[in-house]
Short mmCIF file of C-alpha atoms in Angstrom, two decimals:
data_model
loop_
_atom_site.label_atom_id
_atom_site.label_comp_id
_atom_site.label_asym_id
_atom_site.label_seq_id
_atom_site.Cartn_x
_atom_site.Cartn_y
_atom_site.Cartn_z
CA MET U 281 126.23 92.43 108.69
CA ASN U 282 122.63 92.28 107.52
CA GLU U 283 122.34 93.50 103.94
CA TYR U 284 118.88 94.46 102.80
CA ARG U 285 118.37 93.97 99.09
CA PRO U 286 115.44 95.42 97.16
CA TYR U 287 112.90 92.96 95.81
CA THR U 288 109.40 92.61 94.45
CA HIS U 289 107.32 89.61 95.48
CA ALA U 290 104.26 88.48 93.55
CA SER U 291 102.20 85.39 94.26
CA ALA U 292 98.85 83.85 93.42
CA SER U 293 96.76 81.38 95.36
CA ILE U 294 93.75 79.47 94.15
CA ASP U 295 91.36 77.63 96.44
CA GLU U 296 87.65 77.01 96.93
CA ASN U 297 87.18 80.70 97.78
CA GLY U 298 88.67 81.87 94.48
CA THR U 299 91.89 83.41 93.30
CA ARG U 300 93.93 85.84 95.38
CA LEU U 301 96.87 87.82 94.02
CA SER U 302 99.47 89.43 96.24
CA VAL U 303 102.16 91.92 95.23
CA SER U 304 104.72 93.31 97.64
CA PHE U 305 107.10 96.08 96.54
CA ASN U 306 110.14 96.07 98.85
CA THR U 307 112.25 98.40 96.76
CA PRO U 308 112.66 102.12 96.18
CA ASP U 309 112.59 101.36 92.44
CA VAL U 310 108.81 101.65 92.17
CA SER U 311 107.37 103.81 89.46
CA VAL U 312 104.26 105.65 90.67
CA LYS U 313 102.11 107.33 88.03
CA VAL U 314 98.62 108.66 87.52
CA LEU U 315 97.42 108.14 83.98
CA GLY U 316 94.21 108.83 82.15
CA ALA U 317 93.35 111.90 84.22
CA GLN U 318 92.63 113.90 81.06
CA ARG U 319 89.94 111.39 80.15
CA GLU U 320 86.99 110.24 82.20
CA ARG U 321 88.87 107.38 83.86
CA PRO U 322 92.05 108.07 85.87
CA PHE U 323 94.13 105.25 87.28
CA LEU U 324 96.98 104.99 89.75
CA SER U 325 99.84 102.77 88.65
CA LEU U 326 102.60 101.28 90.83
CA SER U 327 105.14 99.19 88.96
CA THR U 328 108.59 97.66 88.95
CA ALA U 329 110.31 95.58 86.29
CA GLU U 330 108.71 92.49 87.86
CA ALA U 331 105.13 93.54 88.63
CA TRP U 332 102.45 96.15 88.02
CA VAL U 333 99.42 97.13 90.08
CA SER U 334 96.79 99.62 88.97
CA ILE U 335 93.80 101.10 90.75
CA SER U 336 91.01 102.72 88.77
CA THR U 337 87.35 103.61 88.86
CA THR U 338 84.53 101.20 89.68
CA GLY U 339 84.04 98.80 86.80
CA GLY U 340 86.25 100.98 84.60
CA GLY U 341 83.40 103.47 84.36
CA PRO U 342 82.89 107.10 85.36
CA VAL U 343 84.14 108.29 88.74
CA THR U 344 81.70 107.51 91.59
CA GLU U 345 81.50 108.90 95.12
CA ARG U 346 83.02 105.63 96.37
CA ASP U 347 85.95 106.12 93.96
CA VAL U 348 86.53 109.59 95.43
CA THR U 349 86.41 108.10 98.95
CA LEU U 350 88.94 105.42 97.98
CA ALA U 351 91.24 108.06 96.46
CA ARG U 352 91.12 109.98 99.76
CA GLU U 353 91.94 106.80 101.70
CA ILE U 354 94.93 106.14 99.42
CA PHE U 355 96.08 109.75 99.85
CA ASN U 356 95.80 109.56 103.67
CA ALA U 357 97.61 106.20 103.81
CA ALA U 358 100.40 107.56 101.58
CA ALA U 359 100.74 110.60 103.86
CA ARG U 360 101.05 108.32 106.92
CA TYR U 361 103.60 106.15 105.09
CA LEU U 362 105.63 109.26 104.22
CA ALA U 363 105.52 110.52 107.81
CA ASP U 364 106.61 107.13 109.17
CA CYS U 365 109.46 106.85 106.66
CA GLU U 366 110.67 110.38 107.47
CA ARG U 367 110.46 109.75 111.24
CA LEU U 368 112.29 106.42 111.08
CA HIS U 369 114.93 107.73 108.68
CA ALA U 370 115.62 110.71 110.95
CA ALA U 371 115.84 108.43 114.00
CA GLN U 372 118.34 106.17 112.22
CA ALA U 373 120.50 109.18 111.37
CA ILE U 374 120.86 110.26 115.02
CA THR U 375 121.15 106.81 116.63
CA PRO U 376 124.83 106.15 117.38
CA ALA U 377 126.32 102.92 116.04
CA LEU U 378 126.73 100.19 118.63
CA PRO U 379 130.29 98.98 119.29
CA GLY U 380 131.25 96.10 117.04
CA LEU U 381 128.46 96.81 114.55
CA ASP U 382 130.20 99.51 112.53
CA GLU U 383 130.81 97.89 109.15
CA ASN U 384 133.50 100.48 108.28
CA ALA U 385 135.59 99.83 111.39
CA ALA U 386 138.98 98.26 110.80
#
């Protein structure tokens, strides 16, 4: 049986081209929040107990047209992610178990 366990992976690499940070949330335990919307600088926060990523306005300043474009791109990507998750989850629910792979079989 293959057991999938939730995890968060964070790494950093440093080379002649600079520093690159990578965060991968492979868990449903991600907190997603929008903060600061009442002020002039909203930011989107994704976090787990192990890592935090935030996205905000250009240079931490007022909202620009490019910031609005990025927000739309995030929205569209999130909608596609939702649709893919719903489609795959529904397909898993109707796919019959293969003989010998049912973990509850005696």
